XYZ file of C-alpha atoms in Angstrom:
76
model
C 16.644 -94.422 -80.784
C 19.984 -93.779 -82.002
C 20.537 -95.284 -85.423
C 24.261 -97.153 -86.428
C 24.364 -93.918 -88.820
C 23.490 -91.662 -86.484
C 25.540 -92.644 -83.674
C 28.907 -93.196 -85.988
C 28.361 -89.368 -86.651
C 28.198 -87.997 -83.309
C 31.424 -89.784 -82.459
C 33.032 -88.712 -85.257
C 32.278 -84.993 -84.664
C 32.681 -85.454 -80.806
C 36.652 -86.222 -82.194
C 36.587 -83.203 -84.138
C 34.815 -81.437 -81.289
C 37.890 -81.989 -78.952
C 40.564 -81.863 -81.335
C 38.773 -78.164 -81.827
C 38.683 -77.544 -77.967
C 42.407 -78.810 -77.690
C 44.088 -76.332 -79.723
C 41.837 -73.164 -79.391
C 44.332 -71.255 -77.182
C 41.560 -68.630 -75.966
C 40.233 -71.436 -73.072
C 42.011 -72.387 -70.168
C 44.832 -75.109 -70.254
C 42.870 -77.194 -67.780
C 40.278 -77.459 -70.719
C 42.793 -78.052 -73.286
C 44.075 -80.818 -71.972
C 41.361 -82.153 -70.752
C 40.497 -82.619 -74.406
C 43.606 -83.700 -75.250
C 43.710 -86.377 -72.177
C 39.937 -87.947 -73.800
C 41.207 -87.803 -77.465
C 44.021 -90.266 -76.545
C 41.545 -92.956 -76.172
C 38.993 -91.716 -78.636
C 38.101 -93.331 -81.365
C 39.104 -92.069 -84.491
C 36.949 -91.770 -87.955
C 38.738 -94.855 -89.209
C 38.493 -96.474 -86.468
C 34.132 -95.491 -85.902
C 34.087 -96.629 -90.052
C 35.917 -99.801 -89.440
C 34.050 -100.564 -86.376
C 31.004 -99.882 -88.486
C 32.131 -102.128 -91.774
C 33.143 -105.090 -89.304
C 29.622 -104.898 -87.384
C 27.819 -105.041 -91.029
C 29.372 -108.053 -92.012
C 28.701 -109.538 -88.655
C 25.326 -109.449 -88.452
C 25.457 -112.006 -91.193
C 26.413 -115.070 -88.851
C 24.565 -116.821 -86.874
C 24.213 -115.238 -83.829
C 20.809 -113.715 -83.338
C 21.804 -110.984 -80.637
C 24.909 -109.042 -82.862
C 23.734 -106.303 -84.139
C 25.561 -103.350 -85.505
C 26.540 -100.426 -83.218
C 27.814 -98.244 -85.600
C 27.628 -97.468 -89.188
C 30.240 -97.901 -92.550
C 27.913 -95.217 -93.906
C 27.547 -91.234 -92.443
C 25.764 -88.724 -93.736
C 27.164 -85.704 -91.993
């Protein structure tokens, strides 16, 4: 099972990968434009960290089924 920290790291690394693809002139234009399109709606590192912080705080609420998806601490 993927932990919140692993999931956060994967999302952050995927964003970085898409950024690399979007700027790589050796790739076909279609690949670069698809990467740019995906990045338009992809969460930034700061979004993932903030989501992790909010979810970690929400665990203290009396809602039994709520658990963190992301983590505010990323080990890279």
